[in-house]
mmCIF file of C-alpha atoms and ligand atoms in Angstrom:
data_model
loop_
_atom_site.group_PDB
_atom_site.id
_atom_site.type_symbol
_atom_site.label_atom_id
_atom_site.label_comp_id
_atom_site.label_asym_id
_atom_site.label_seq_id
_atom_site.Cartn_x
_atom_site.Cartn_y
_atom_site.Cartn_z
ATOM 1 C CA MET Z 199 0.011 -0.017 0.051
ATOM 2 C CA ASN Z 200 0.980 3.546 -0.713
ATOM 3 C CA ILE Z 201 -0.822 5.323 2.095
ATOM 4 C CA SER Z 202 1.665 7.724 3.854
ATOM 5 C CA HIS Z 203 -0.896 9.034 6.549
ATOM 6 C CA LEU Z 204 -4.307 9.989 7.603
ATOM 7 C CA GLN Z 205 -5.009 13.708 7.877
ATOM 8 C CA CYS Z 206 -8.117 15.280 9.954
ATOM 9 C CA LEU Z 207 -9.964 17.655 7.641
ATOM 10 C CA LYS Z 208 -10.760 19.778 10.446
ATOM 11 C CA CYS Z 209 -7.503 20.371 12.619
ATOM 12 C CA GLY Z 210 -4.943 19.340 10.297
ATOM 13 C CA ALA Z 211 -3.435 16.761 12.705
ATOM 14 C CA GLN Z 212 -1.708 13.655 10.949
ATOM 15 C CA GLU Z 213 -2.131 10.044 12.096
ATOM 16 C CA PRO Z 214 -0.705 6.872 10.862
ATOM 17 C CA PHE Z 215 -2.717 4.479 8.536
ATOM 18 C CA ASN Z 216 -5.345 2.402 10.837
ATOM 19 C CA PHE Z 217 -8.209 0.636 9.068
ATOM 20 C CA ASP Z 218 -10.260 1.336 12.112
ATOM 21 C CA LEU Z 219 -9.653 4.935 12.603
ATOM 22 C CA ASN Z 220 -12.471 7.029 11.576
ATOM 23 C CA LEU Z 221 -12.656 10.282 13.287
ATOM 24 C CA CYS Z 222 -9.646 12.374 14.533
ATOM 25 C CA PRO Z 223 -8.581 11.505 17.916
ATOM 26 C CA ARG Z 224 -7.673 14.835 18.519
ATOM 27 C CA CYS Z 225 -11.033 16.438 17.747
ATOM 28 C CA GLY Z 226 -12.868 13.499 18.969
ATOM 29 C CA ILE Z 227 -16.397 13.710 17.343
ATOM 30 C CA GLY Z 228 -15.695 17.121 16.438
ATOM 31 C CA GLY Z 229 -19.194 18.162 16.874
ATOM 32 C CA GLU Z 230 -22.632 17.524 15.448
ATOM 33 C CA ASP Z 231 -22.146 19.689 12.284
ATOM 34 C CA ASP Z 232 -18.879 18.833 11.009
ATOM 35 C CA PRO Z 233 -17.542 15.498 12.122
ATOM 36 C CA SER Z 234 -13.715 15.460 12.364
ATOM 37 C CA ILE Z 235 -13.234 13.071 9.229
ATOM 38 C CA LEU Z 236 -9.911 11.695 8.220
ATOM 39 C CA ASP Z 237 -8.590 12.045 4.730
ATOM 40 C CA VAL Z 238 -6.414 9.530 3.131
ATOM 41 C CA HIS Z 239 -2.771 10.791 1.776
ATOM 42 C CA TYR Z 240 -0.539 8.606 -0.387
ATOM 43 C CA HIS Z 241 3.258 8.567 -0.928
ATOM 44 C CA TYR Z 242 2.472 10.472 -4.604
ATOM 45 C CA ASP Z 243 5.810 9.993 -5.955
ATOM 46 C CA LYS Z 244 5.788 6.282 -5.656
ATOM 47 C CA ALA Z 245 2.139 5.818 -6.440
ATOM 48 C CA ALA Z 246 2.646 7.878 -9.672
ATOM 49 C CA ILE Z 247 5.137 5.505 -11.139
ATOM 50 C CA GLU Z 248 3.031 2.321 -10.245
ATOM 51 C CA PHE Z 249 -0.525 3.911 -11.245
ATOM 52 C CA LYS Z 250 0.753 4.846 -14.781
ATOM 53 C CA ALA Z 251 2.363 1.364 -15.123
ATOM 54 C CA SER Z 252 -0.869 -0.325 -13.990
ATOM 55 C CA ILE Z 253 -3.066 2.121 -16.470
ATOM 56 C CA GLU Z 254 -0.605 1.060 -19.304
ATOM 57 C CA LYS Z 255 -0.554 -2.424 -18.845
ATOM 58 C CA GLN Z 256 -4.411 -1.815 -18.878
ATOM 59 C CA ASN Z 257 -4.853 -4.371 -15.815
ATOM 60 C CA GLY Z 258 -8.169 -5.178 -17.372
ATOM 61 C CA ASN Z 259 -11.201 -2.617 -16.929
ATOM 62 C CA SER Z 260 -11.371 -3.817 -13.196
ATOM 63 C CA LEU Z 261 -10.921 -1.013 -10.538
ATOM 64 C CA ALA Z 262 -7.803 -3.118 -9.672
ATOM 65 C CA ARG Z 263 -5.954 -0.860 -12.180
ATOM 66 C CA PHE Z 264 -6.143 1.951 -9.657
ATOM 67 C CA LEU Z 265 -4.793 -0.245 -6.862
ATOM 68 C CA PRO Z 266 -1.769 2.320 -6.130
ATOM 69 C CA LEU Z 267 -4.109 4.934 -5.047
ATOM 70 C CA LEU Z 268 -6.384 2.806 -3.009
ATOM 71 C CA PRO Z 269 -6.195 1.833 0.593
ATOM 72 C CA LEU Z 270 -5.902 -1.851 -0.004
ATOM 73 C CA LYS Z 271 -3.036 -4.418 -0.400
ATOM 74 C CA THR Z 272 -4.867 -6.367 -3.029
ATOM 75 C CA PHE Z 273 -8.059 -5.649 -5.105
ATOM 76 C CA ILE Z 274 -10.589 -8.506 -5.130
ATOM 77 C CA ASP Z 275 -13.402 -8.102 -7.763
ATOM 78 C CA VAL Z 276 -16.263 -9.236 -5.646
ATOM 79 C CA LEU Z 277 -18.566 -7.814 -8.356
ATOM 80 C CA PRO Z 278 -17.381 -5.975 -11.449
ATOM 81 C CA THR Z 279 -17.673 -2.412 -10.546
ATOM 82 C CA GLY Z 280 -17.131 0.820 -12.504
ATOM 83 C CA ASN Z 281 -15.636 0.524 -15.894
ATOM 84 C CA THR Z 282 -19.185 2.383 -16.855
ATOM 85 C CA SER Z 283 -19.903 4.110 -20.133
ATOM 86 C CA LEU Z 284 -18.896 7.937 -20.783
ATOM 87 C CA VAL Z 285 -21.835 8.575 -23.199
ATOM 88 C CA PRO Z 286 -21.462 11.327 -25.537
ATOM 89 C CA ALA Z 287 -25.183 12.913 -25.212
ATOM 90 C CA ALA Z 288 -24.815 14.702 -28.581
ATOM 91 C CA GLN Z 289 -28.753 15.206 -29.025
ATOM 92 C CA LEU Z 290 -28.905 16.705 -25.430
ATOM 93 C CA GLY Z 291 -25.927 18.837 -25.847
ATOM 94 C CA PHE Z 292 -27.138 20.202 -29.104
ATOM 95 C CA ASP Z 293 -30.531 21.022 -27.697
ATOM 96 C CA LEU Z 294 -28.781 22.904 -24.943
ATOM 97 C CA GLY Z 295 -26.246 24.577 -26.847
ATOM 98 C CA PHE Z 296 -23.148 22.678 -26.032
ATOM 99 C CA LYS Z 297 -20.829 21.031 -28.195
ATOM 100 C CA ASN Z 298 -19.203 18.652 -25.704
ATOM 101 C CA LEU Z 299 -21.643 17.022 -23.247
ATOM 102 C CA TRP Z 300 -20.859 13.385 -21.767
ATOM 103 C CA LEU Z 301 -22.986 11.458 -19.210
ATOM 104 C CA LYS Z 302 -21.017 9.166 -17.084
ATOM 105 C CA ASP Z 303 -23.551 6.341 -16.673
ATOM 106 C CA GLU Z 304 -23.232 5.012 -13.118
ATOM 107 C CA THR Z 305 -26.475 3.398 -13.363
ATOM 108 C CA ARG Z 306 -24.531 0.604 -14.962
ATOM 109 C CA ASN Z 307 -22.908 -0.439 -11.665
ATOM 110 C CA PRO Z 308 -23.658 -4.150 -10.235
ATOM 111 C CA THR Z 309 -26.572 -2.695 -7.806
ATOM 112 C CA ARG Z 310 -27.479 0.346 -10.244
ATOM 113 C CA SER Z 311 -25.385 3.459 -8.616
ATOM 114 C CA LEU Z 312 -22.050 4.868 -7.971
ATOM 115 C CA LYS Z 313 -22.280 3.971 -4.477
ATOM 116 C CA ASP Z 314 -20.787 0.394 -5.658
ATOM 117 C CA ARG Z 315 -17.626 1.991 -6.000
ATOM 118 C CA ALA Z 316 -17.461 2.797 -2.313
ATOM 119 C CA THR Z 317 -18.663 -0.448 -1.553
ATOM 120 C CA ALA Z 318 -16.121 -2.337 -3.675
ATOM 121 C CA VAL Z 319 -13.251 -0.673 -1.773
ATOM 122 C CA PHE Z 320 -15.027 -1.062 1.697
ATOM 123 C CA VAL Z 321 -15.743 -4.641 1.224
ATOM 124 C CA GLY Z 322 -12.140 -5.207 0.308
ATOM 125 C CA MET Z 323 -11.020 -3.538 3.487
ATOM 126 C CA ALA Z 324 -13.473 -5.424 5.508
ATOM 127 C CA VAL Z 325 -11.992 -8.642 4.092
ATOM 128 C CA GLU Z 326 -8.480 -7.694 4.445
ATOM 129 C CA ASN Z 327 -8.599 -6.740 7.897
ATOM 130 C CA GLY Z 328 -10.938 -9.586 9.239
ATOM 131 C CA LEU Z 329 -14.202 -7.659 9.718
ATOM 132 C CA PRO Z 330 -17.326 -10.242 9.341
ATOM 133 C CA GLU Z 331 -19.949 -7.737 10.363
ATOM 134 C CA VAL Z 332 -20.718 -4.405 8.575
ATOM 135 C CA TYR Z 333 -23.304 -1.698 8.552
ATOM 136 C CA CYS Z 334 -24.421 1.385 7.067
ATOM 137 C CA SER Z 335 -27.410 4.003 6.980
ATOM 138 C CA SER Z 336 -29.059 4.936 3.716
ATOM 139 C CA ALA Z 337 -31.817 6.207 1.742
ATOM 140 C CA GLY Z 338 -31.594 3.188 -0.419
ATOM 141 C CA ASN Z 339 -28.345 2.883 -2.882
ATOM 142 C CA ALA Z 340 -25.476 2.701 -0.138
ATOM 143 C CA ALA Z 341 -27.695 -0.117 1.905
ATOM 144 C CA ILE Z 342 -28.437 -1.949 -1.169
ATOM 145 C CA SER Z 343 -25.142 -1.690 -2.494
ATOM 146 C CA LEU Z 344 -23.542 -3.060 0.967
ATOM 147 C CA ALA Z 345 -25.929 -5.612 0.951
ATOM 148 C CA GLY Z 346 -25.373 -6.988 -2.553
ATOM 149 C CA TYR Z 347 -21.642 -7.003 -2.217
ATOM 150 C CA SER Z 348 -21.666 -8.268 1.451
ATOM 151 C CA ALA Z 349 -23.831 -11.303 0.081
ATOM 152 C CA LEU Z 350 -20.965 -12.308 -2.317
ATOM 153 C CA ALA Z 351 -18.086 -11.293 -0.098
ATOM 154 C CA GLY Z 352 -19.635 -13.424 2.864
ATOM 155 C CA LEU Z 353 -20.036 -10.518 5.201
ATOM 156 C CA LYS Z 354 -22.964 -10.052 7.433
ATOM 157 C CA ALA Z 355 -24.794 -6.649 6.423
ATOM 158 C CA GLN Z 356 -26.796 -4.539 8.920
ATOM 159 C CA VAL Z 357 -28.438 -1.804 7.058
ATOM 160 C CA PHE Z 358 -30.460 1.204 8.513
ATOM 161 C CA VAL Z 359 -32.991 2.819 6.377
ATOM 162 C CA PRO Z 360 -35.424 5.537 6.784
ATOM 163 C CA ASN Z 361 -39.287 4.759 7.509
ATOM 164 C CA ASN Z 362 -40.298 6.222 4.027
ATOM 165 C CA VAL Z 363 -38.121 3.709 2.287
ATOM 166 C CA SER Z 364 -40.019 1.974 -0.823
ATOM 167 C CA LYS Z 365 -41.218 -1.602 -1.045
ATOM 168 C CA THR Z 366 -38.853 -2.218 -3.812
ATOM 169 C CA ARG Z 367 -35.650 -1.099 -2.017
ATOM 170 C CA LEU Z 368 -36.804 -3.423 0.775
ATOM 171 C CA ASP Z 369 -37.359 -6.163 -1.452
ATOM 172 C CA TRP Z 370 -33.669 -5.813 -2.835
ATOM 173 C CA LEU Z 371 -32.128 -5.746 0.675
ATOM 174 C CA ASN Z 372 -34.082 -8.743 1.561
ATOM 175 C CA ARG Z 373 -33.204 -10.590 -1.756
ATOM 176 C CA TYR Z 374 -29.550 -9.843 -0.952
ATOM 177 C CA GLY Z 375 -30.009 -11.233 2.655
ATOM 178 C CA ALA Z 376 -29.261 -8.120 4.909
ATOM 179 C CA ASN Z 377 -30.355 -7.566 8.186
ATOM 180 C CA VAL Z 378 -32.780 -4.530 7.559
ATOM 181 C CA HIS Z 379 -33.422 -1.976 10.634
ATOM 182 C CA VAL Z 380 -36.146 0.435 9.472
ATOM 183 C CA SER Z 381 -35.900 3.671 11.388
ATOM 184 C CA SER Z 382 -38.951 5.441 12.809
ATOM 185 C CA GLY Z 383 -37.664 8.642 11.088
ATOM 186 C CA ASN Z 384 -35.758 10.246 8.195
ATOM 187 C CA TYR Z 385 -32.265 9.410 6.642
ATOM 188 C CA ASP Z 386 -30.579 11.878 9.483
ATOM 189 C CA GLN Z 387 -32.375 9.556 12.349
ATOM 190 C CA ALA Z 388 -31.249 6.192 10.715
ATOM 191 C CA PHE Z 389 -27.629 7.543 10.440
ATOM 192 C CA ALA Z 390 -27.815 8.315 14.386
ATOM 193 C CA GLU Z 391 -29.191 5.016 15.045
ATOM 194 C CA SER Z 392 -26.776 3.160 12.728
ATOM 195 C CA GLU Z 393 -23.655 4.728 14.254
ATOM 196 C CA GLU Z 394 -24.913 4.151 17.992
ATOM 197 C CA ILE Z 395 -25.851 0.444 17.526
ATOM 198 C CA GLY Z 396 -22.824 -0.218 15.002
ATOM 199 C CA LYS Z 397 -20.146 1.115 17.616
ATOM 200 C CA THR Z 398 -21.801 -0.806 20.214
ATOM 201 C CA LYS Z 399 -21.702 -3.975 18.306
ATOM 202 C CA GLY Z 400 -18.181 -3.402 17.010
ATOM 203 C CA TRP Z 401 -19.374 -3.620 13.384
ATOM 204 C CA TYR Z 402 -17.482 -1.993 10.657
ATOM 205 C CA SER Z 403 -18.977 1.284 9.537
ATOM 206 C CA ARG Z 404 -19.762 1.975 6.015
ATOM 207 C CA ASN Z 405 -21.002 5.359 6.504
ATOM 208 C CA CYS Z 406 -19.124 7.747 4.310
ATOM 209 C CA ALA Z 407 -19.065 10.450 6.919
ATOM 210 C CA TYR Z 408 -17.063 8.381 9.502
ATOM 211 C CA ASN Z 409 -15.180 5.601 7.221
ATOM 212 C CA PRO Z 410 -12.351 8.035 5.201
ATOM 213 C CA TYR Z 411 -11.781 4.922 2.904
ATOM 214 C CA LEU Z 412 -15.323 5.081 0.999
ATOM 215 C CA VAL Z 413 -14.094 8.490 -0.720
ATOM 216 C CA GLU Z 414 -11.169 6.270 -2.020
ATOM 217 C CA GLY Z 415 -13.732 4.217 -3.875
ATOM 218 C CA LYS Z 416 -15.881 6.868 -4.897
ATOM 219 C CA LYS Z 417 -12.904 8.676 -6.607
ATOM 220 C CA THR Z 418 -12.540 6.106 -8.894
ATOM 221 C CA VAL Z 419 -15.126 7.499 -11.169
ATOM 222 C CA ALA Z 420 -12.971 10.615 -11.564
ATOM 223 C CA PHE Z 421 -10.034 8.518 -12.720
ATOM 224 C CA GLU Z 422 -12.207 6.736 -15.102
ATOM 225 C CA ILE Z 423 -13.605 9.943 -16.549
ATOM 226 C CA ALA Z 424 -10.140 11.131 -17.215
ATOM 227 C CA GLN Z 425 -8.849 7.914 -18.758
ATOM 228 C CA GLN Z 426 -12.040 7.920 -21.173
ATOM 229 C CA LEU Z 427 -11.110 11.146 -22.285
ATOM 230 C CA ASN Z 428 -7.522 10.070 -22.703
ATOM 231 C CA PHE Z 429 -6.156 12.358 -19.665
ATOM 232 C CA ASP Z 430 -7.560 15.628 -21.385
ATOM 233 C CA ALA Z 431 -9.458 16.685 -18.421
ATOM 234 C CA PRO Z 432 -12.886 17.925 -18.803
ATOM 235 C CA ASP Z 433 -13.846 21.565 -17.805
ATOM 236 C CA VAL Z 434 -16.699 21.040 -15.594
ATOM 237 C CA VAL Z 435 -17.941 17.902 -13.672
ATOM 238 C CA MET Z 436 -21.574 17.912 -12.451
ATOM 239 C CA ALA Z 437 -23.051 15.687 -9.658
ATOM 240 C CA PRO Z 438 -25.994 15.717 -7.121
ATOM 241 C CA VAL Z 439 -24.886 16.443 -3.369
ATOM 242 C CA GLY Z 440 -26.040 14.904 -0.262
ATOM 243 C CA ASP Z 441 -23.754 14.477 2.391
ATOM 244 C CA GLY Z 442 -20.975 15.895 0.093
ATOM 245 C CA CYS Z 443 -18.649 12.712 -0.137
ATOM 246 C CA THR Z 444 -19.345 12.045 -3.967
ATOM 247 C CA LEU Z 445 -18.549 15.169 -5.211
ATOM 248 C CA ALA Z 446 -15.605 15.766 -3.082
ATOM 249 C CA ALA Z 447 -14.317 12.362 -4.099
ATOM 250 C CA ILE Z 448 -14.575 13.327 -7.686
ATOM 251 C CA GLY Z 449 -12.727 16.559 -6.856
ATOM 252 C CA LYS Z 450 -9.925 14.304 -4.861
ATOM 253 C CA GLY Z 451 -9.835 11.866 -7.885
ATOM 254 C CA PHE Z 452 -8.824 14.824 -10.326
ATOM 255 C CA ARG Z 453 -6.485 16.510 -7.928
ATOM 256 C CA GLU Z 454 -4.583 13.273 -7.452
ATOM 257 C CA LEU Z 455 -4.462 12.797 -11.195
ATOM 258 C CA ARG Z 456 -2.850 16.188 -11.551
ATOM 259 C CA GLN Z 457 -0.514 15.525 -8.594
ATOM 260 C CA ILE Z 458 0.980 12.409 -10.177
ATOM 261 C CA GLY Z 459 0.996 14.476 -13.584
ATOM 262 C CA LEU Z 460 -1.454 12.476 -15.644
ATOM 263 C CA ILE Z 461 -3.444 15.795 -16.170
ATOM 264 C CA ASP Z 462 -2.536 19.229 -16.169
ATOM 265 C CA ARG Z 463 -5.601 20.874 -14.798
ATOM 266 C CA ILE Z 464 -8.621 19.912 -12.657
ATOM 267 C CA PRO Z 465 -12.424 20.471 -13.681
ATOM 268 C CA LYS Z 466 -14.655 22.854 -12.137
ATOM 269 C CA LEU Z 467 -17.006 21.188 -9.824
ATOM 270 C CA ILE Z 468 -20.687 21.989 -9.929
ATOM 271 C CA GLY Z 469 -22.741 20.138 -7.150
ATOM 272 C CA VAL Z 470 -26.428 20.116 -6.965
ATOM 273 C CA GLN Z 471 -28.950 19.962 -4.298
ATOM 274 C CA ALA Z 472 -32.839 20.060 -4.126
ATOM 275 C CA ALA Z 473 -34.049 23.807 -3.820
ATOM 276 C CA ARG Z 474 -36.499 22.092 -1.008
ATOM 277 C CA LEU Z 475 -33.628 20.772 0.987
ATOM 278 C CA ASN Z 476 -30.642 22.619 0.518
ATOM 279 C CA PRO Z 477 -28.312 22.847 3.498
ATOM 280 C CA LEU Z 478 -24.961 23.087 1.696
ATOM 281 C CA VAL Z 479 -26.272 25.409 -0.852
ATOM 282 C CA SER Z 480 -27.492 27.609 1.764
ATOM 283 C CA ARG Z 481 -23.977 27.306 3.666
ATOM 284 C CA PHE Z 482 -21.789 27.808 0.633
ATOM 285 C CA GLU Z 483 -23.834 29.973 -1.459
ATOM 286 C CA GLY Z 484 -26.088 31.976 1.032
ATOM 287 C CA GLU Z 485 -29.265 30.605 -0.172
ATOM 288 C CA ALA Z 486 -32.140 30.798 2.308
ATOM 289 C CA LEU Z 487 -32.478 27.549 4.125
ATOM 290 C CA LYS Z 488 -35.064 25.187 3.179
ATOM 291 C CA LEU Z 489 -35.536 21.865 4.994
ATOM 292 C CA GLU Z 490 -38.772 20.364 3.314
ATOM 293 C CA GLN Z 491 -39.567 17.168 1.372
ATOM 294 C CA THR Z 492 -37.985 16.382 -1.772
ATOM 295 C CA LYS Z 493 -38.561 13.689 -4.489
ATOM 296 C CA ALA Z 494 -34.806 13.551 -4.547
ATOM 297 C CA SER Z 495 -34.356 10.847 -1.849
ATOM 298 C CA SER Z 496 -30.973 10.062 -2.402
ATOM 299 C CA ILE Z 497 -29.639 13.558 -1.525
ATOM 300 C CA ALA Z 498 -32.420 14.523 1.281
ATOM 301 C CA VAL Z 499 -29.865 14.947 3.956
ATOM 302 C CA ARG Z 500 -30.741 17.413 6.415
ATOM 303 C CA LYS Z 501 -27.285 17.507 8.430
ATOM 304 C CA PRO Z 502 -24.536 16.636 5.530
ATOM 305 C CA ARG Z 503 -21.671 15.301 7.225
ATOM 306 C CA ASN Z 504 -18.795 15.815 4.667
ATOM 307 C CA ALA Z 505 -19.230 19.604 4.174
ATOM 308 C CA LEU Z 506 -15.563 20.311 5.007
ATOM 309 C CA ARG Z 507 -14.311 18.113 2.589
ATOM 310 C CA LEU Z 508 -16.789 19.646 0.009
ATOM 311 C CA ALA Z 509 -15.699 22.783 1.015
ATOM 312 C CA ARG Z 510 -12.036 22.008 0.133
ATOM 313 C CA GLU Z 511 -12.708 20.458 -3.154
ATOM 314 C CA LEU Z 512 -15.025 23.644 -4.161
ATOM 315 C CA GLN Z 513 -12.270 26.007 -3.348
ATOM 316 C CA GLU Z 514 -9.720 23.918 -5.176
ATOM 317 C CA SER Z 515 -11.754 23.607 -8.242
ATOM 318 C CA LYS Z 516 -13.410 27.025 -8.144
ATOM 319 C CA GLY Z 517 -16.560 25.190 -8.159
ATOM 320 C CA MET Z 518 -19.994 26.071 -7.013
ATOM 321 C CA LEU Z 519 -23.351 24.521 -5.624
ATOM 322 C CA VAL Z 520 -26.797 25.330 -6.927
ATOM 323 C CA SER Z 521 -30.309 24.093 -6.354
ATOM 324 C CA VAL Z 522 -33.165 23.057 -8.515
ATOM 325 C CA ASP Z 523 -36.610 22.588 -7.957
ATOM 326 C CA ASP Z 524 -38.236 18.794 -7.958
ATOM 327 C CA GLU Z 525 -40.065 19.896 -11.058
ATOM 328 C CA GLU Z 526 -36.924 20.743 -12.994
ATOM 329 C CA MET Z 527 -35.661 17.573 -12.097
ATOM 330 C CA LEU Z 528 -38.492 15.539 -13.139
ATOM 331 C CA VAL Z 529 -38.256 17.354 -16.817
ATOM 332 C CA ALA Z 530 -34.529 16.475 -16.664
ATOM 333 C CA GLN Z 531 -35.263 13.072 -15.962
ATOM 334 C CA LYS Z 532 -37.520 12.647 -18.949
ATOM 335 C CA GLU Z 533 -35.258 14.460 -21.133
ATOM 336 C CA LEU Z 534 -32.282 11.958 -20.057
ATOM 337 C CA ALA Z 535 -34.618 9.176 -21.115
ATOM 338 C CA GLN Z 536 -35.797 10.548 -24.364
ATOM 339 C CA LYS Z 537 -32.780 12.454 -25.629
ATOM 340 C CA ALA Z 538 -30.003 10.031 -24.375
ATOM 341 C CA GLY Z 539 -31.766 6.868 -23.551
ATOM 342 C CA LEU Z 540 -30.769 6.873 -19.984
ATOM 343 C CA ILE Z 541 -33.069 6.009 -17.119
ATOM 344 C CA ALA Z 542 -31.744 8.016 -14.020
ATOM 345 C CA GLU Z 543 -33.338 8.597 -10.749
ATOM 346 C CA VAL Z 544 -34.712 11.887 -9.970
ATOM 347 C CA THR Z 545 -31.740 12.742 -7.992
ATOM 348 C CA SER Z 546 -29.221 12.017 -10.849
ATOM 349 C CA ALA Z 547 -31.375 14.242 -12.782
ATOM 350 C CA ALA Z 548 -30.769 17.250 -10.825
ATOM 351 C CA SER Z 549 -27.492 17.758 -12.531
ATOM 352 C CA LEU Z 550 -29.147 18.079 -16.021
ATOM 353 C CA ALA Z 551 -31.619 20.544 -14.536
ATOM 354 C CA ALA Z 552 -28.632 22.601 -13.085
ATOM 355 C CA LEU Z 553 -26.954 22.649 -16.374
ATOM 356 C CA LYS Z 554 -30.138 23.969 -18.020
ATOM 357 C CA LYS Z 555 -30.463 26.607 -15.600
ATOM 358 C CA LEU Z 556 -26.805 27.809 -15.752
ATOM 359 C CA ALA Z 557 -26.360 27.595 -19.539
ATOM 360 C CA ASN Z 558 -26.245 31.188 -19.820
ATOM 361 C CA LYS Z 559 -23.022 31.487 -17.928
ATOM 362 C CA PHE Z 560 -21.301 29.101 -20.396
ATOM 363 C CA THR Z 561 -19.964 29.698 -23.826
ATOM 364 C CA GLY Z 562 -21.030 26.276 -25.266
ATOM 365 C CA GLU Z 563 -17.460 25.173 -26.005
ATOM 366 C CA GLU Z 564 -16.751 23.741 -22.501
ATOM 367 C CA ARG Z 565 -16.144 20.094 -22.124
ATOM 368 C CA ILE Z 566 -19.152 18.958 -19.615
ATOM 369 C CA VAL Z 567 -19.501 15.638 -17.891
ATOM 370 C CA ILE Z 568 -22.633 15.055 -16.047
ATOM 371 C CA VAL Z 569 -22.278 11.922 -13.459
ATOM 372 C CA VAL Z 570 -25.503 10.251 -13.699
ATOM 373 C CA THR Z 571 -25.163 8.848 -10.024
ATOM 374 C CA GLY Z 572 -28.093 6.233 -9.910
ATOM 375 C CA GLY Z 573 -30.821 4.378 -11.809
ATOM 376 C CA ARG Z 574 -33.131 3.359 -8.820
ATOM 377 C CA THR Z 575 -36.715 5.140 -10.124
ATOM 378 C CA ASP Z 576 -38.689 3.990 -7.151
ATOM 379 C CA GLU Z 577 -37.819 7.285 -5.359
ATOM 380 C CA ALA Z 578 -40.669 8.175 -2.482
HETATM 381 C C1 PLP L 255 -25.644 9.064 -2.483
HETATM 382 C C2 PLP L 255 -25.995 9.478 -3.864
HETATM 383 C C3 PLP L 255 -25.722 10.776 -4.147
HETATM 384 C C4 PLP L 255 -25.327 12.027 -3.217
HETATM 385 O O1 PLP L 255 -23.801 11.428 -2.556
HETATM 386 P P1 PLP L 255 -23.423 12.208 -1.192
HETATM 387 O O2 PLP L 255 -22.158 11.574 -1.185
HETATM 388 O O3 PLP L 255 -24.401 11.826 -0.110
HETATM 389 O O4 PLP L 255 -23.225 13.606 -1.651
HETATM 390 C C5 PLP L 255 -26.108 11.396 -5.304
HETATM 391 N N1 PLP L 255 -26.899 10.314 -6.069
HETATM 392 C C6 PLP L 255 -27.066 9.223 -5.869
HETATM 393 C C7 PLP L 255 -27.902 8.241 -6.716
HETATM 394 C C8 PLP L 255 -26.874 8.683 -4.613
HETATM 395 O O5 PLP L 255 -27.074 7.555 -4.262
HETATM 396 ZN ZN1 ZN L 256 -8.562 17.021 14.215
#
């Protein structure tokens, strides 16, 4: 492994690598609002050589080709993760006035969402470190992902879901054989319950806000986008934002590629939230705070836990956050289907809705990638 150390996103303190260390021991829990999450750093000089060699060898299309920048000794493909299509969306781009628009189709992952990238790395860590029982809280995608991978890896999955979880989602969880805990409240309550019970029982946490290694899995989507564009980085990458881990991970992935010399600039990150539930847009862009119900269930997060990580990546990339109405997401969801053939969940259509909203801020020449994060259409 090429990990050099872990670093607290809050106080900057460094800690040696430890698979079981989640929050910064110096900050402790670090307060309700911004948990003192650790960030993984690597020996980048060494990783650069190995990473380039690995990419050149092709190493198949498995995420194993990115091993020099992952927190694993070996990469076991529990399920074939990633290697998703970067679809040129010519029709959609033309209609919106963009010459270069791509959709990174993460709905093609084994359990239908980008969450599988985090789970692939997480399950590897659980197996490598002998941790048989794992847990997470989730609006659906992370739980289903964990359930699916755990079934194949022989791990016991404990999943905590909000009370409004759909029948279809429960059905997926049960088919995979997970132990399902339905909370009496929303996602934020399910999250609190999972951390309380999980810690008491000594299970291994797949909650992104605690486990620093999940972002390492999610960042592989940036590695892939860059590779698919022959390491000519796009100008803009867009994704929906709940806790903030996904977009921050995308930012980290591009930053690391720049650091090891594979790309020469990083894209501007644009994160999207629901106008009805916009804690991060409110915090970083000054929009009036709204904490209402939204159809975008995968980003229905009232207390985002990775804001510090996201803040740093937004700053590094000169990025921004925007909000869109549920109605705009529903229109965008239809357009993705009818103009790009892609069935996305409401949450994942938020990015296209945002691009339409921001269209007059662009020249039309920019190279833009929309990360279509998931395809589970049974949102509440
Ligand atoms: C989890 C999820 C997101 C947002 O990810 P965060 O890391 O919570 O910001 C976006 N889209 C889909 C489909 C998701 O499942
Ligand atoms: Zn700290």
